[in-house]
Amino acid sequence: MHMWYWAVMVLLILGSIALLCSTFISVKKNKAQDAERRKQSRNGKRYKADQGYDPEEEEDQPQGKKRRSSGQNGSMDSAKRSSKKRRQWKIILEDLDTWQKYSFIFYDEVGIGRAKRNDNYEKYLPLHEDGRVSKQHCVIIQRGDCLYLMDDGSKNGTYLNGILVDRPTEVQREDVIGVGETRLEILRILRESE
């Protein structure tokens, strides 16, 4: 009887090791496939996953300033931007507590706050049920080939993956944005290709 016990234990341990190895191999294979899809999407698909950074477009952006879609910037900056093709972004967010999904297609920014609507932003996500969210809490902005999360002077702070955001911080798929008591996971980030 004692020998059967050890035989079963050895089989359980070997099975666990095999399961862990197959999971590890599967994760590596999925990452390689994702990298290949990103590479292929750069060569012709309409949208591509958010990767890289364009320092030339960064020069158009004053550090720490938000771009507004209403054209409030100087005429020289506007002419420079209009000479470059503006590309749309698509971001899909999911509230981790209610499982509600939010999808936005935009050029420059998506604001998040407690107000029911806010015309200061190109697109806006109202979280009016969360009393710890400020009226203008935070904003997701595009700069170059990346999207960044910025706190917009909120009372309780904005968090990205549990870390307080004190300057524009790049966001990626599967990041979690914390505003008040609401947690929003970034399910997808897509960008229109050139």
PDB file of C-alpha atoms in Angstrom:
ATOM      1  CA  MET A   1       0.000   0.000   0.000  1.00  0.00           C
ATOM      2  CA  HIS A   2       2.833   2.362   0.888  1.00  0.00           C
ATOM      3  CA  MET A   3       4.408   1.817  -2.547  1.00  0.00           C
ATOM      4  CA  TRP A   4       1.150   2.770  -4.334  1.00  0.00           C
ATOM      5  CA  TYR A   5       1.025   6.026  -2.393  1.00  0.00           C
ATOM      6  CA  TRP A   6       4.494   7.035  -3.591  1.00  0.00           C
ATOM      7  CA  ALA A   7       3.747   5.927  -7.160  1.00  0.00           C
ATOM      8  CA  VAL A   8       0.637   8.146  -7.217  1.00  0.00           C
ATOM      9  CA  MET A   9       2.594  11.067  -5.711  1.00  0.00           C
ATOM     10  CA  VAL A  10       5.341  10.749  -8.336  1.00  0.00           C
ATOM     11  CA  LEU A  11       2.728  10.662 -11.099  1.00  0.00           C
ATOM     12  CA  LEU A  12       1.024  13.772  -9.683  1.00  0.00           C
ATOM     13  CA  ILE A  13       4.321  15.645  -9.476  1.00  0.00           C
ATOM     14  CA  LEU A  14       5.306  14.637 -13.021  1.00  0.00           C
ATOM     15  CA  GLY A  15       1.859  15.653 -14.290  1.00  0.00           C
ATOM     16  CA  SER A  16       2.150  19.051 -12.584  1.00  0.00           C
ATOM     17  CA  ILE A  17       5.594  19.632 -14.084  1.00  0.00           C
ATOM     18  CA  ALA A  18       4.311  18.645 -17.545  1.00  0.00           C
ATOM     19  CA  LEU A  19       1.340  21.042 -17.164  1.00  0.00           C
ATOM     20  CA  LEU A  20       3.620  23.916 -16.110  1.00  0.00           C
ATOM     21  CA  CYS A  21       5.996  23.256 -19.010  1.00  0.00           C
ATOM     22  CA  SER A  22       3.170  23.148 -21.558  1.00  0.00           C
ATOM     23  CA  THR A  23       1.726  26.390 -20.152  1.00  0.00           C
ATOM     24  CA  PHE A  24       5.126  28.092 -20.354  1.00  0.00           C
ATOM     25  CA  ILE A  25       5.644  26.921 -23.944  1.00  0.00           C
ATOM     26  CA  SER A  26       2.137  28.063 -24.885  1.00  0.00           C
ATOM     27  CA  VAL A  27       2.734  31.544 -23.418  1.00  0.00           C
ATOM     28  CA  LYS A  28       6.028  31.885 -25.320  1.00  0.00           C
ATOM     29  CA  LYS A  29       4.374  30.729 -28.544  1.00  0.00           C
ATOM     30  CA  ASN A  30       1.504  33.238 -28.082  1.00  0.00           C
ATOM     31  CA  LYS A  31       3.980  36.087 -27.516  1.00  0.00           C
ATOM     32  CA  ALA A  32       5.863  35.110 -30.682  1.00  0.00           C
ATOM     33  CA  GLN A  33       2.581  34.990 -32.638  1.00  0.00           C
ATOM     34  CA  ASP A  34       1.560  38.415 -31.275  1.00  0.00           C
ATOM     35  CA  ALA A  35       4.916  39.857 -32.330  1.00  0.00           C
ATOM     36  CA  GLU A  36       4.492  38.356 -35.801  1.00  0.00           C
ATOM     37  CA  ARG A  37       0.940  39.776 -36.088  1.00  0.00           C
ATOM     38  CA  ARG A  38       2.212  43.229 -35.121  1.00  0.00           C
ATOM     39  CA  LYS A  39       4.945  42.973 -37.739  1.00  0.00           C
ATOM     40  CA  GLN A  40       2.447  41.894 -40.400  1.00  0.00           C
ATOM     41  CA  SER A  41      -0.067  44.563 -39.421  1.00  0.00           C
ATOM     42  CA  ARG A  42       2.561  47.251 -39.997  1.00  0.00           C
ATOM     43  CA  ASN A  43       2.706  46.103 -43.607  1.00  0.00           C
ATOM     44  CA  GLY A  44      -0.850  46.734 -44.719  1.00  0.00           C
ATOM     45  CA  LYS A  45      -3.716  46.052 -42.325  1.00  0.00           C
ATOM     46  CA  ARG A  46      -6.048  48.956 -41.508  1.00  0.00           C
ATOM     47  CA  TYR A  47      -5.320  49.042 -37.774  1.00  0.00           C
ATOM     48  CA  LYS A  48      -2.184  47.975 -35.987  1.00  0.00           C
ATOM     49  CA  ALA A  49      -1.309  47.344 -32.381  1.00  0.00           C
ATOM     50  CA  ASP A  50       0.209  50.291 -30.554  1.00  0.00           C
ATOM     51  CA  GLN A  51       4.018  49.987 -30.730  1.00  0.00           C
ATOM     52  CA  GLY A  52       6.990  52.329 -31.053  1.00  0.00           C
ATOM     53  CA  TYR A  53       7.417  56.052 -30.703  1.00  0.00           C
ATOM     54  CA  ASP A  54       7.780  58.846 -33.264  1.00  0.00           C
ATOM     55  CA  PRO A  55      10.040  61.578 -31.854  1.00  0.00           C
ATOM     56  CA  GLU A  56       9.236  63.955 -34.752  1.00  0.00           C
ATOM     57  CA  GLU A  57       5.579  64.053 -33.761  1.00  0.00           C
ATOM     58  CA  GLU A  58       6.598  64.527 -30.116  1.00  0.00           C
ATOM     59  CA  GLU A  59       8.198  67.861 -31.103  1.00  0.00           C
ATOM     60  CA  ASP A  60       4.722  69.112 -32.058  1.00  0.00           C
ATOM     61  CA  GLN A  61       3.510  68.501 -28.504  1.00  0.00           C
ATOM     62  CA  PRO A  62       4.385  70.857 -25.649  1.00  0.00           C
ATOM     63  CA  GLN A  63       5.510  68.786 -22.663  1.00  0.00           C
ATOM     64  CA  GLY A  64       2.614  68.144 -20.277  1.00  0.00           C
ATOM     65  CA  LYS A  65       0.017  69.955 -22.456  1.00  0.00           C
ATOM     66  CA  LYS A  66      -3.132  68.305 -23.755  1.00  0.00           C
ATOM     67  CA  ARG A  67      -4.065  68.583 -27.402  1.00  0.00           C
ATOM     68  CA  ARG A  68      -7.618  69.696 -27.982  1.00  0.00           C
ATOM     69  CA  SER A  69      -9.533  68.832 -31.118  1.00  0.00           C
ATOM     70  CA  SER A  70     -10.886  72.384 -31.382  1.00  0.00           C
ATOM     71  CA  GLY A  71      -7.675  73.711 -32.986  1.00  0.00           C
ATOM     72  CA  GLN A  72      -6.609  76.035 -30.164  1.00  0.00           C
ATOM     73  CA  ASN A  73      -2.893  75.658 -30.979  1.00  0.00           C
ATOM     74  CA  GLY A  74      -0.939  78.190 -33.069  1.00  0.00           C
ATOM     75  CA  SER A  75      -1.309  78.299 -36.835  1.00  0.00           C
ATOM     76  CA  MET A  76       2.245  77.063 -37.423  1.00  0.00           C
ATOM     77  CA  ASP A  77       1.657  73.953 -35.267  1.00  0.00           C
ATOM     78  CA  SER A  78      -1.703  73.388 -36.963  1.00  0.00           C
ATOM     79  CA  ALA A  79      -0.134  73.604 -40.413  1.00  0.00           C
ATOM     80  CA  LYS A  80       2.598  71.180 -39.369  1.00  0.00           C
ATOM     81  CA  ARG A  81       0.044  68.686 -38.032  1.00  0.00           C
ATOM     82  CA  SER A  82      -2.271  69.004 -41.013  1.00  0.00           C
ATOM     83  CA  SER A  83       0.628  68.210 -43.348  1.00  0.00           C
ATOM     84  CA  LYS A  84       0.950  64.866 -41.549  1.00  0.00           C
ATOM     85  CA  LYS A  85      -1.901  62.430 -41.984  1.00  0.00           C
ATOM     86  CA  ARG A  86      -3.858  62.205 -38.756  1.00  0.00           C
ATOM     87  CA  ARG A  87      -4.579  58.641 -37.804  1.00  0.00           C
ATOM     88  CA  GLN A  88      -7.430  57.374 -35.704  1.00  0.00           C
ATOM     89  CA  TRP A  89      -7.025  55.284 -32.585  1.00  0.00           C
ATOM     90  CA  LYS A  90      -9.430  52.768 -31.113  1.00  0.00           C
ATOM     91  CA  ILE A  91      -9.304  51.820 -27.442  1.00  0.00           C
ATOM     92  CA  ILE A  92     -11.526  49.317 -25.654  1.00  0.00           C
ATOM     93  CA  LEU A  93     -11.781  49.544 -21.856  1.00  0.00           C
ATOM     94  CA  GLU A  94     -13.572  47.189 -19.451  1.00  0.00           C
ATOM     95  CA  ASP A  95     -14.732  47.972 -15.922  1.00  0.00           C
ATOM     96  CA  LEU A  96     -13.335  45.087 -13.864  1.00  0.00           C
ATOM     97  CA  ASP A  97     -16.182  45.251 -11.332  1.00  0.00           C
ATOM     98  CA  THR A  98     -19.230  45.584 -13.609  1.00  0.00           C
ATOM     99  CA  TRP A  99     -17.703  43.956 -16.745  1.00  0.00           C
ATOM    100  CA  GLN A 100     -19.085  46.852 -18.794  1.00  0.00           C
ATOM    101  CA  LYS A 101     -17.059  47.586 -21.930  1.00  0.00           C
ATOM    102  CA  TYR A 102     -16.379  51.041 -23.386  1.00  0.00           C
ATOM    103  CA  SER A 103     -15.093  51.534 -26.930  1.00  0.00           C
ATOM    104  CA  PHE A 104     -13.774  54.837 -28.322  1.00  0.00           C
ATOM    105  CA  ILE A 105     -12.521  55.835 -31.778  1.00  0.00           C
ATOM    106  CA  PHE A 106     -10.585  59.103 -31.589  1.00  0.00           C
ATOM    107  CA  TYR A 107      -7.673  61.152 -32.928  1.00  0.00           C
ATOM    108  CA  ASP A 108      -6.214  62.930 -29.902  1.00  0.00           C
ATOM    109  CA  GLU A 109      -7.741  62.160 -26.511  1.00  0.00           C
ATOM    110  CA  VAL A 110     -10.288  60.423 -24.312  1.00  0.00           C
ATOM    111  CA  GLY A 111     -11.197  62.119 -21.032  1.00  0.00           C
ATOM    112  CA  ILE A 112     -12.411  60.246 -17.958  1.00  0.00           C
ATOM    113  CA  GLY A 113     -14.366  61.869 -15.129  1.00  0.00           C
ATOM    114  CA  ARG A 114     -17.508  62.075 -13.023  1.00  0.00           C
ATOM    115  CA  ALA A 115     -19.367  64.719 -15.057  1.00  0.00           C
ATOM    116  CA  LYS A 116     -22.165  63.349 -17.237  1.00  0.00           C
ATOM    117  CA  ARG A 117     -20.582  65.029 -20.266  1.00  0.00           C
ATOM    118  CA  ASN A 118     -17.514  67.129 -20.918  1.00  0.00           C
ATOM    119  CA  ASP A 119     -16.941  69.066 -24.140  1.00  0.00           C
ATOM    120  CA  ASN A 120     -13.280  69.780 -23.271  1.00  0.00           C
ATOM    121  CA  TYR A 121     -12.314  66.367 -24.642  1.00  0.00           C
ATOM    122  CA  GLU A 122     -12.664  64.793 -28.061  1.00  0.00           C
ATOM    123  CA  LYS A 123     -14.247  61.686 -26.452  1.00  0.00           C
ATOM    124  CA  TYR A 124     -15.361  61.291 -22.849  1.00  0.00           C
ATOM    125  CA  LEU A 125     -16.082  58.413 -20.454  1.00  0.00           C
ATOM    126  CA  PRO A 126     -18.480  59.495 -17.660  1.00  0.00           C
ATOM    127  CA  LEU A 127     -18.139  57.559 -14.397  1.00  0.00           C
ATOM    128  CA  HIS A 128     -20.800  59.563 -12.507  1.00  0.00           C
ATOM    129  CA  GLU A 129     -21.664  56.698 -10.125  1.00  0.00           C
ATOM    130  CA  ASP A 130     -18.200  56.718  -8.499  1.00  0.00           C
ATOM    131  CA  GLY A 131     -18.133  59.566  -5.961  1.00  0.00           C
ATOM    132  CA  ARG A 132     -14.329  59.371  -5.605  1.00  0.00           C
ATOM    133  CA  VAL A 133     -13.811  60.298  -9.289  1.00  0.00           C
ATOM    134  CA  SER A 134     -13.223  64.008  -9.991  1.00  0.00           C
ATOM    135  CA  LYS A 135     -15.264  65.844 -12.637  1.00  0.00           C
ATOM    136  CA  GLN A 136     -12.172  65.950 -14.878  1.00  0.00           C
ATOM    137  CA  HIS A 137     -10.138  63.061 -13.482  1.00  0.00           C
ATOM    138  CA  CYS A 138      -7.675  61.914 -16.152  1.00  0.00           C
ATOM    139  CA  VAL A 139      -7.092  61.778 -19.890  1.00  0.00           C
ATOM    140  CA  ILE A 140      -5.657  59.285 -22.380  1.00  0.00           C
ATOM    141  CA  ILE A 141      -3.739  61.213 -25.043  1.00  0.00           C
ATOM    142  CA  GLN A 142      -1.831  60.257 -28.164  1.00  0.00           C
ATOM    143  CA  ARG A 143       1.750  61.346 -28.720  1.00  0.00           C
ATOM    144  CA  GLY A 144       3.556  59.944 -31.704  1.00  0.00           C
ATOM    145  CA  ASP A 145       2.924  56.230 -31.960  1.00  0.00           C
ATOM    146  CA  CYS A 146       1.859  55.755 -28.324  1.00  0.00           C
ATOM    147  CA  LEU A 147      -0.995  56.484 -25.968  1.00  0.00           C
ATOM    148  CA  TYR A 148      -0.296  58.042 -22.577  1.00  0.00           C
ATOM    149  CA  LEU A 149      -2.316  58.364 -19.373  1.00  0.00           C
ATOM    150  CA  MET A 150      -2.227  61.744 -17.582  1.00  0.00           C
ATOM    151  CA  ASP A 151      -3.890  62.803 -14.358  1.00  0.00           C
ATOM    152  CA  ASP A 152      -6.015  65.915 -14.961  1.00  0.00           C
ATOM    153  CA  GLY A 153      -5.710  67.471 -11.504  1.00  0.00           C
ATOM    154  CA  SER A 154      -7.894  64.885  -9.779  1.00  0.00           C
ATOM    155  CA  LYS A 155      -8.438  64.984  -6.018  1.00  0.00           C
ATOM    156  CA  ASN A 156      -7.803  61.267  -5.376  1.00  0.00           C
ATOM    157  CA  GLY A 157      -5.150  60.588  -8.017  1.00  0.00           C
ATOM    158  CA  THR A 158      -4.944  58.338 -11.048  1.00  0.00           C
ATOM    159  CA  TYR A 159      -3.242  54.942 -10.916  1.00  0.00           C
ATOM    160  CA  LEU A 160      -1.804  52.706 -13.608  1.00  0.00           C
ATOM    161  CA  ASN A 161      -1.324  49.093 -12.500  1.00  0.00           C
ATOM    162  CA  GLY A 162      -1.494  50.280  -8.869  1.00  0.00           C
ATOM    163  CA  ILE A 163       1.189  52.992  -9.290  1.00  0.00           C
ATOM    164  CA  LEU A 164       0.290  56.677  -8.909  1.00  0.00           C
ATOM    165  CA  VAL A 165       0.532  58.560 -12.229  1.00  0.00           C
ATOM    166  CA  ASP A 166       2.411  61.833 -11.671  1.00  0.00           C
ATOM    167  CA  ARG A 167       3.492  62.445 -15.282  1.00  0.00           C
ATOM    168  CA  PRO A 168       2.324  61.195 -18.714  1.00  0.00           C
ATOM    169  CA  THR A 169       2.763  57.419 -18.622  1.00  0.00           C
ATOM    170  CA  GLU A 170       2.530  55.115 -21.626  1.00  0.00           C
ATOM    171  CA  VAL A 171      -0.390  52.669 -21.589  1.00  0.00           C
ATOM    172  CA  GLN A 172      -0.541  49.255 -23.205  1.00  0.00           C
ATOM    173  CA  ARG A 173      -2.949  46.372 -23.566  1.00  0.00           C
ATOM    174  CA  GLU A 174      -3.878  44.668 -20.268  1.00  0.00           C
ATOM    175  CA  ASP A 175      -2.887  47.732 -18.181  1.00  0.00           C
ATOM    176  CA  VAL A 176      -5.372  48.638 -15.428  1.00  0.00           C
ATOM    177  CA  ILE A 177      -6.323  52.287 -14.896  1.00  0.00           C
ATOM    178  CA  GLY A 178      -7.495  53.111 -11.377  1.00  0.00           C
ATOM    179  CA  VAL A 179      -9.723  56.167 -10.881  1.00  0.00           C
ATOM    180  CA  GLY A 180     -11.564  56.525  -7.577  1.00  0.00           C
ATOM    181  CA  GLU A 181     -12.911  53.065  -6.820  1.00  0.00           C
ATOM    182  CA  THR A 182     -13.205  52.142 -10.503  1.00  0.00           C
ATOM    183  CA  ARG A 183     -10.697  49.872 -12.243  1.00  0.00           C
ATOM    184  CA  LEU A 184     -10.618  49.944 -16.054  1.00  0.00           C
ATOM    185  CA  GLU A 185      -8.616  47.322 -17.941  1.00  0.00           C
ATOM    186  CA  ILE A 186      -7.351  48.183 -21.429  1.00  0.00           C
ATOM    187  CA  LEU A 187      -8.547  45.281 -23.565  1.00  0.00           C
ATOM    188  CA  ARG A 188      -7.306  46.566 -26.932  1.00  0.00           C
ATOM    189  CA  ILE A 189      -5.421  49.465 -28.460  1.00  0.00           C
ATOM    190  CA  LEU A 190      -5.559  49.790 -32.235  1.00  0.00           C
ATOM    191  CA  ARG A 191      -4.209  52.457 -34.558  1.00  0.00           C
ATOM    192  CA  GLU A 192      -5.097  53.210 -38.147  1.00  0.00           C
ATOM    193  CA  SER A 193      -2.119  52.432 -40.364  1.00  0.00           C
ATOM    194  CA  GLU A 194      -0.587  54.962 -42.754  1.00  0.00           C
TER     195      GLU A 194
END
